[in-house]
Amino acid sequence: MIVEQQQNPQFTDQAERLRRMVRSTQRTARVLAITSGKGGVGKTNVAANLSLCLSAAGKEVILLDADLGLANLDIILPVNSHTNLSQVISGRKRLQDIIQTGPGGVRMICGGSGLTQLADLDDFQRRQIIQDMSTLELQSDIIIIDTAAGISKNVLGFCQASDHTLVVTTPEPTSITDAYAMIKILTQSHTHAKISLLVNMAQNRTQAKNIYQRIAVVTRKFLAVPLYDAGYILHDEHLPQAVSKRKPVVLAYPHSSSSCCFMALAQKLARVQKNKTVQEGFFRKISNWLF
Ligand SMILES: Nc1ncnc2c1ncn2[C@@H]1O[C@H](COP(=O)(O)OP(=O)(O)OP(=O)(O)O)[C@@H](O)[C@H]1O
Ligand SMILES: [Mg+2]
């Protein structure tokens, strides 16, 4: 049937007309995957806080928890975690049917925890989810994917499907080594995505810049690809305090040092012009959510 439709010139014309119409009238989302070599470096917090900042700036954001098997985004952005990707894998629902609206208007897709069938997706299931994601691109400005740590087929699949991969590291030597290993695998797996480095838990700007320079130099020399600088998030005690309150730091402590860094990162990624009015707008909107 599908083959017949594809060969039918009338159908091909219609499909091409529809594609042209969609291209001219709809937004096509940018897909940003957030990943790391080492675990526990702050990916989930980056994904949640960045999504909230972009949403506050007026962007339509869809946040996908793709840390399959150990999903935990819903801990800091509370939604009903029973509605999750396992329903898509079992064929009971489509991806667009399990989107929920979380805090700050961020639309979320929960991953589903403790389910081995999610942790070990086969190639067909992985392709199915990634294909389904293309339907979401028409409904949003940006799709942010929170992946698991380390190199696995699931993580590589999501990174390959993205336009931009943000590799997160901390200043710890082991985390830096693992970030480079991740960048190496990403470039060798023929991903066309732009790769950026984000230094989380940085002591200061200089420390973060030095780490970026060191990794960027070896990436250029040995992998022959550019590594973009996404900047840094300062080490901030407000962040674990917010997590223990089950809130993202930009909502719990909007004026904290890490919240300022998340806003700067969102501005950089959204290419929002950096000026005082925008910065104040961010603060005002985020503060408003608290009351
Ligand atoms: N900028 C920061 N300042 C201080 N602590 C931080 C910062 N970022 C993250 N943390 C701490 O690190 C913990 C782990 O963060 P998070 O769960 O986001 O990491 P992850 O990379 O998603 O972990 P996993 O690999 O297990 O998915 C947080 O609960 C918080 O306590
Ligand atoms: Mg995580």
GROMACS .gro file of C-alpha atoms and ligand atoms in nm:
model
  323
    1MET     CA    1   0.000   0.000   0.000
    2ILE     CA    2   0.273   0.245   0.103
    3VAL     CA    3   0.476   0.147  -0.202
    4GLU     CA    4   0.170   0.205  -0.425
    5GLN     CA    5   0.114   0.547  -0.271
    6GLN     CA    6   0.478   0.641  -0.314
    7GLN     CA    7   0.470   0.544  -0.681
    8ASN     CA    8   0.145   0.724  -0.750
    9PRO     CA    9   0.244   1.059  -0.911
   10GLN     CA   10  -0.068   1.230  -0.777
   11PHE     CA   11   0.019   1.122  -0.421
   12THR     CA   12   0.381   1.234  -0.467
   13ASP     CA   13   0.261   1.576  -0.588
   14GLN     CA   14   0.025   1.609  -0.292
   15ALA     CA   15   0.295   1.507  -0.046
   16GLU     CA   16   0.540   1.755  -0.196
   17ARG     CA   17   0.277   2.033  -0.183
   18LEU     CA   18   0.211   1.951   0.183
   19ARG     CA   19   0.581   1.950   0.263
   20ARG     CA   20   0.620   2.290   0.092
   21MET     CA   21   0.321   2.424   0.285
   22VAL     CA   22   0.457   2.296   0.616
   23ARG     CA   23   0.800   2.439   0.539
   24SER     CA   24   0.656   2.782   0.467
   25THR     CA   25   0.401   2.801   0.748
   26GLN     CA   26   0.527   2.595   1.038
   27ARG     CA   27   0.818   2.631   1.270
   28THR     CA   28   1.078   2.361   1.255
   29ALA     CA   29   1.221   2.295   1.596
   30ARG     CA   30   1.586   2.275   1.669
   31VAL     CA   31   1.669   1.957   1.854
   32LEU     CA   32   1.922   1.987   2.135
   33ALA     CA   33   2.054   1.671   2.303
   34ILE     CA   34   2.220   1.709   2.643
   35THR     CA   35   2.469   1.436   2.721
   36SER     CA   36   2.791   1.353   2.907
   37GLY     CA   37   3.059   1.088   2.937
   38LYS     CA   38   3.048   1.063   3.316
   39GLY     CA   39   2.724   1.042   3.514
   40GLY     CA   40   2.602   1.290   3.774
   41VAL     CA   41   2.751   1.598   3.606
   42GLY     CA   42   2.422   1.792   3.602
   43LYS     CA   43   2.256   1.704   3.266
   44THR     CA   44   1.905   1.672   3.409
   45ASN     CA   45   1.931   2.002   3.593
   46VAL     CA   46   2.070   2.172   3.283
   47ALA     CA   47   1.786   2.030   3.070
   48ALA     CA   48   1.515   2.138   3.318
   49ASN     CA   49   1.647   2.487   3.395
   50LEU     CA   50   1.739   2.564   3.036
   51SER     CA   51   1.390   2.459   2.922
   52LEU     CA   52   1.230   2.691   3.178
   53CYS     CA   53   1.449   2.986   3.074
   54LEU     CA   54   1.373   2.934   2.705
   55SER     CA   55   1.003   2.898   2.781
   56ALA     CA   56   1.014   3.222   2.983
   57ALA     CA   57   1.171   3.389   2.680
   58GLY     CA   58   0.863   3.293   2.477
   59LYS     CA   59   0.996   2.979   2.308
   60GLU     CA   60   0.775   2.672   2.265
   61VAL     CA   61   0.980   2.402   2.438
   62ILE     CA   62   0.933   2.026   2.445
   63LEU     CA   63   1.152   1.842   2.695
   64LEU     CA   64   1.208   1.472   2.642
   65ASP     CA   65   1.341   1.256   2.924
   66ALA     CA   66   1.548   1.007   2.728
   67ASP     CA   67   1.743   0.871   3.024
   68LEU     CA   68   1.554   0.551   2.957
   69GLY     CA   69   1.526   0.314   3.249
   70LEU     CA   70   1.649   0.570   3.504
   71ALA     CA   71   1.432   0.866   3.406
   72ASN     CA   72   1.409   1.130   3.677
   73LEU     CA   73   1.328   1.466   3.520
   74ASP     CA   74   0.985   1.450   3.682
   75ILE     CA   75   1.154   1.478   4.022
   76ILE     CA   76   1.241   1.842   3.961
   77LEU     CA   77   0.963   1.919   3.712
   78PRO     CA   78   0.666   1.737   3.866
   79VAL     CA   79   0.420   1.582   3.619
   80ASN     CA   80   0.241   1.247   3.615
   81SER     CA   81   0.524   1.001   3.552
   82HIS     CA   82   0.278   0.716   3.483
   83THR     CA   83   0.224   0.870   3.142
   84ASN     CA   84   0.557   0.782   2.988
   85LEU     CA   85   0.754   0.641   2.696
   86SER     CA   86   0.682   0.279   2.790
   87GLN     CA   87   0.331   0.338   2.648
   88VAL     CA   88   0.486   0.442   2.317
   89ILE     CA   89   0.723   0.145   2.312
   90SER     CA   90   0.437  -0.098   2.371
   91GLY     CA   91   0.246   0.066   2.084
   92ARG     CA   92  -0.042   0.183   2.306
   93LYS     CA   93   0.020   0.554   2.244
   94ARG     CA   94   0.201   0.788   2.008
   95LEU     CA   95   0.465   1.031   2.129
   96GLN     CA   96   0.239   1.333   2.083
   97ASP     CA   97  -0.027   1.169   2.309
   98ILE     CA   98   0.199   1.151   2.614
   99ILE     CA   99   0.306   1.517   2.622
  100GLN     CA  100   0.218   1.686   2.951
  101THR     CA  101   0.244   2.051   3.043
  102GLY     CA  102   0.479   2.103   3.335
  103PRO     CA  103   0.586   2.408   3.536
  104GLY     CA  104   0.641   2.726   3.338
  105GLY     CA  105   0.450   2.592   3.037
  106VAL     CA  106   0.728   2.350   2.942
  107ARG     CA  107   0.581   2.052   2.761
  108MET     CA  108   0.734   1.728   2.884
  109ILE     CA  109   0.764   1.368   2.779
  110CYS     CA  110   0.850   1.140   3.072
  111GLY     CA  111   1.091   0.854   3.030
  112GLY     CA  112   0.971   0.582   3.265
  113SER     CA  113   1.193   0.442   3.540
  114GLY     CA  114   1.300   0.091   3.627
  115LEU     CA  115   1.180  -0.055   3.298
  116THR     CA  116   1.442  -0.274   3.136
  117GLN     CA  117   1.248  -0.272   2.807
  118LEU     CA  118   1.324   0.102   2.791
  119ALA     CA  119   1.690   0.072   2.880
  120ASP     CA  120   1.741  -0.188   2.606
  121LEU     CA  121   1.547  -0.050   2.311
  122ASP     CA  122   1.607  -0.242   1.991
  123ASP     CA  123   1.699  -0.061   1.669
  124PHE     CA  124   1.339  -0.062   1.544
  125GLN     CA  125   1.195   0.085   1.867
  126ARG     CA  126   1.466   0.351   1.880
  127ARG     CA  127   1.402   0.450   1.517
  128GLN     CA  128   1.029   0.463   1.586
  129ILE     CA  129   1.068   0.712   1.873
  130ILE     CA  130   1.313   0.924   1.676
  131GLN     CA  131   1.081   0.928   1.373
  132ASP     CA  132   0.790   1.025   1.595
  133MET     CA  133   0.996   1.316   1.720
  134SER     CA  134   0.981   1.472   1.375
  135THR     CA  135   0.606   1.526   1.424
  136LEU     CA  136   0.686   1.722   1.740
  137GLU     CA  137   0.918   1.950   1.547
  138LEU     CA  138   0.619   2.120   1.390
  139GLN     CA  139   0.471   2.201   1.730
  140SER     CA  140   0.769   2.366   1.896
  141ASP     CA  141   1.069   2.594   1.863
  142ILE     CA  142   1.309   2.365   2.042
  143ILE     CA  143   1.311   2.003   2.156
  144ILE     CA  144   1.551   1.940   2.444
  145ILE     CA  145   1.655   1.580   2.510
  146ASP     CA  146   1.798   1.477   2.847
  147THR     CA  147   2.000   1.163   2.773
  148ALA     CA  148   2.164   0.906   2.999
  149ALA     CA  149   2.537   0.931   3.070
  150GLY     CA  150   2.794   0.734   2.874
  151ILE     CA  151   2.814   0.568   2.539
  152SER     CA  152   2.518   0.348   2.448
  153LYS     CA  153   2.311   0.294   2.134
  154ASN     CA  154   2.021   0.484   2.293
  155VAL     CA  155   2.236   0.789   2.371
  156LEU     CA  156   2.408   0.788   2.031
  157GLY     CA  157   2.072   0.749   1.855
  158PHE     CA  158   1.929   1.057   2.026
  159CYS     CA  159   2.247   1.259   1.967
  160GLN     CA  160   2.248   1.158   1.598
  161ALA     CA  161   1.887   1.277   1.570
  162SER     CA  162   1.972   1.619   1.713
  163ASP     CA  163   2.094   1.934   1.542
  164HIS     CA  164   2.310   2.025   1.837
  165THR     CA  165   2.464   1.814   2.113
  166LEU     CA  166   2.562   1.977   2.439
  167VAL     CA  167   2.829   1.772   2.617
  168VAL     CA  168   2.834   1.852   2.988
  169THR     CA  169   3.146   1.816   3.202
  170THR     CA  170   3.250   1.927   3.548
  171PRO     CA  171   3.604   2.046   3.634
  172GLU     CA  172   3.690   1.697   3.769
  173PRO     CA  173   3.968   1.532   3.563
  174THR     CA  174   3.770   1.207   3.520
  175SER     CA  175   3.470   1.400   3.393
  176ILE     CA  176   3.689   1.592   3.143
  177THR     CA  177   3.846   1.269   3.012
  178ASP     CA  178   3.503   1.108   2.973
  179ALA     CA  179   3.366   1.419   2.798
  180TYR     CA  180   3.646   1.397   2.542
  181ALA     CA  181   3.577   1.023   2.493
  182MET     CA  182   3.211   1.108   2.431
  183ILE     CA  183   3.300   1.381   2.180
  184LYS     CA  184   3.529   1.133   2.003
  185ILE     CA  185   3.255   0.869   1.972
  186LEU     CA  186   3.005   1.131   1.856
  187THR     CA  187   3.234   1.252   1.578
  188GLN     CA  188   3.317   0.894   1.476
  189SER     CA  189   2.950   0.798   1.462
  190HIS     CA  190   2.897   1.044   1.176
  191THR     CA  191   2.665   1.269   1.366
  192HIS     CA  192   2.604   1.591   1.175
  193ALA     CA  193   2.511   1.772   1.493
  194LYS     CA  194   2.712   2.068   1.608
  195ILE     CA  195   2.890   1.977   1.935
  196SER     CA  196   2.928   2.226   2.222
  197LEU     CA  197   3.088   2.191   2.563
  198LEU     CA  198   2.924   2.316   2.881
  199VAL     CA  199   3.130   2.326   3.201
  200ASN     CA  200   2.901   2.272   3.499
  201MET     CA  201   2.991   2.326   3.866
  202ALA     CA  202   3.269   2.568   3.763
  203GLN     CA  203   3.444   2.768   4.035
  204ASN     CA  204   3.471   3.070   3.807
  205ARG     CA  205   3.478   3.185   3.444
  206THR     CA  206   3.855   3.145   3.407
  207GLN     CA  207   3.849   2.782   3.521
  208ALA     CA  208   3.566   2.705   3.276
  209LYS     CA  209   3.745   2.882   2.986
  210ASN     CA  210   4.065   2.686   3.054
  211ILE     CA  211   3.878   2.354   3.049
  212TYR     CA  212   3.702   2.448   2.724
  213GLN     CA  213   4.033   2.554   2.563
  214ARG     CA  214   4.204   2.229   2.662
  215ILE     CA  215   3.931   2.006   2.517
  216ALA     CA  216   3.878   2.225   2.209
  217VAL     CA  217   4.249   2.208   2.121
  218VAL     CA  218   4.266   1.825   2.131
  219THR     CA  219   3.930   1.796   1.954
  220ARG     CA  220   4.056   2.014   1.668
  221LYS     CA  221   4.396   1.842   1.655
  222PHE     CA  222   4.293   1.476   1.679
  223LEU     CA  223   3.931   1.471   1.563
  224ALA     CA  224   3.947   1.759   1.314
  225VAL     CA  225   3.610   1.902   1.419
  226PRO     CA  226   3.522   2.230   1.587
  227LEU     CA  227   3.402   2.221   1.947
  228TYR     CA  228   3.177   2.515   2.031
  229ASP     CA  229   3.185   2.692   2.366
  230ALA     CA  230   2.845   2.683   2.543
  231GLY     CA  231   2.994   2.854   2.849
  232TYR     CA  232   2.955   2.745   3.207
  233ILE     CA  233   2.726   2.707   3.509
  234LEU     CA  234   2.881   2.807   3.841
  235HIS     CA  235   2.899   2.565   4.133
  236ASP     CA  236   2.614   2.685   4.352
  237GLU     CA  237   2.482   2.541   4.677
  238HIS     CA  238   2.135   2.673   4.589
  239LEU     CA  239   2.110   2.407   4.321
  240PRO     CA  240   2.117   2.095   4.546
  241GLN     CA  241   1.894   2.286   4.790
  242ALA     CA  242   1.641   2.339   4.511
  243VAL     CA  243   1.665   1.971   4.410
  244SER     CA  244   1.588   1.864   4.766
  245LYS     CA  245   1.278   2.086   4.748
  246ARG     CA  246   1.197   1.910   4.417
  247LYS     CA  247   1.219   2.237   4.226
  248PRO     CA  248   1.443   2.364   3.949
  249VAL     CA  249   1.685   2.628   4.080
  250VAL     CA  250   1.561   2.900   3.840
  251LEU     CA  251   1.220   2.878   4.009
  252ALA     CA  252   1.335   2.817   4.367
  253TYR     CA  253   1.620   3.073   4.366
  254PRO     CA  254   1.585   3.289   4.055
  255HIS     CA  255   1.857   3.534   4.161
  256SER     CA  256   2.118   3.270   4.254
  257SER     CA  257   2.449   3.250   4.066
  258SER     CA  258   2.355   2.926   3.884
  259SER     CA  259   2.018   3.075   3.776
  260CYS     CA  260   2.202   3.370   3.619
  261CYS     CA  261   2.425   3.123   3.431
  262PHE     CA  262   2.121   2.926   3.305
  263MET     CA  263   1.968   3.246   3.174
  264ALA     CA  264   2.292   3.341   3.000
  265LEU     CA  265   2.306   2.993   2.844
  266ALA     CA  266   1.945   3.021   2.724
  267GLN     CA  267   2.020   3.359   2.568
  268LYS     CA  268   2.323   3.217   2.394
  269LEU     CA  269   2.130   2.919   2.256
  270ALA     CA  270   1.819   3.112   2.160
  271ARG     CA  271   2.033   3.382   2.004
  272VAL     CA  272   1.832   3.635   2.200
  273GLN     CA  273   2.014   3.965   2.188
  274LYS     CA  274   2.193   4.020   2.515
  275ASN     CA  275   2.072   4.343   2.662
  276LYS     CA  276   1.947   4.464   2.996
  277THR     CA  277   1.579   4.458   2.902
  278VAL     CA  278   1.592   4.092   2.801
  279GLN     CA  279   1.781   3.999   3.118
  280GLU     CA  280   1.526   4.184   3.334
  281GLY     CA  281   1.243   4.026   3.136
  282PHE     CA  282   1.381   3.681   3.214
  283PHE     CA  283   1.408   3.758   3.585
  284ARG     CA  284   1.062   3.913   3.600
  285LYS     CA  285   0.887   3.625   3.425
  286ILE     CA  286   1.072   3.360   3.626
  287SER     CA  287   1.005   3.542   3.955
  288ASN     CA  288   0.637   3.572   3.860
  289TRP     CA  289   0.604   3.193   3.849
  290LEU     CA  290   0.685   3.177   4.217
  291PHE     CA  291   0.374   3.361   4.322
  292LIG     N1  292   2.593   2.386   3.924
  292LIG     C1  293   2.581   2.301   4.028
  292LIG     N2  294   2.622   2.340   4.153
  292LIG     C2  295   2.613   2.255   4.259
  292LIG     N3  296   2.565   2.130   4.249
  292LIG     C3  297   2.523   2.087   4.130
  292LIG     C4  298   2.530   2.169   4.013
  292LIG     N4  299   2.480   2.097   3.909
  292LIG     C5  300   2.444   1.977   3.957
  292LIG     N5  301   2.470   1.969   4.090
  292LIG     C6  302   2.448   1.853   4.178
  292LIG     O1  303   2.465   1.735   4.105
  292LIG     C7  304   2.353   1.648   4.123
  292LIG     C8  305   2.333   1.565   3.998
  292LIG     O2  306   2.276   1.643   3.897
  292LIG     P1  307   2.191   1.577   3.780
  292LIG     O3  308   2.096   1.477   3.831
  292LIG     O4  309   2.135   1.691   3.701
  292LIG     O5  310   2.308   1.505   3.699
  292LIG     P2  311   2.294   1.407   3.573
  292LIG     O6  312   2.412   1.433   3.487
  292LIG     O7  313   2.161   1.422   3.511
  292LIG     O8  314   2.306   1.264   3.643
  292LIG     P3  315   2.280   1.121   3.572
  292LIG     O9  316   2.403   1.094   3.488
  292LIG    O10  317   2.267   1.027   3.688
  292LIG    O11  318   2.156   1.133   3.489
  292LIG     C9  319   2.237   1.746   4.156
  292LIG    O12  320   2.137   1.683   4.230
  292LIG    C10  321   2.307   1.850   4.237
  292LIG    O13  322   2.314   1.808   4.371
  293MG      MG  323   2.010   1.279   3.465
   0.00000   0.00000   0.00000
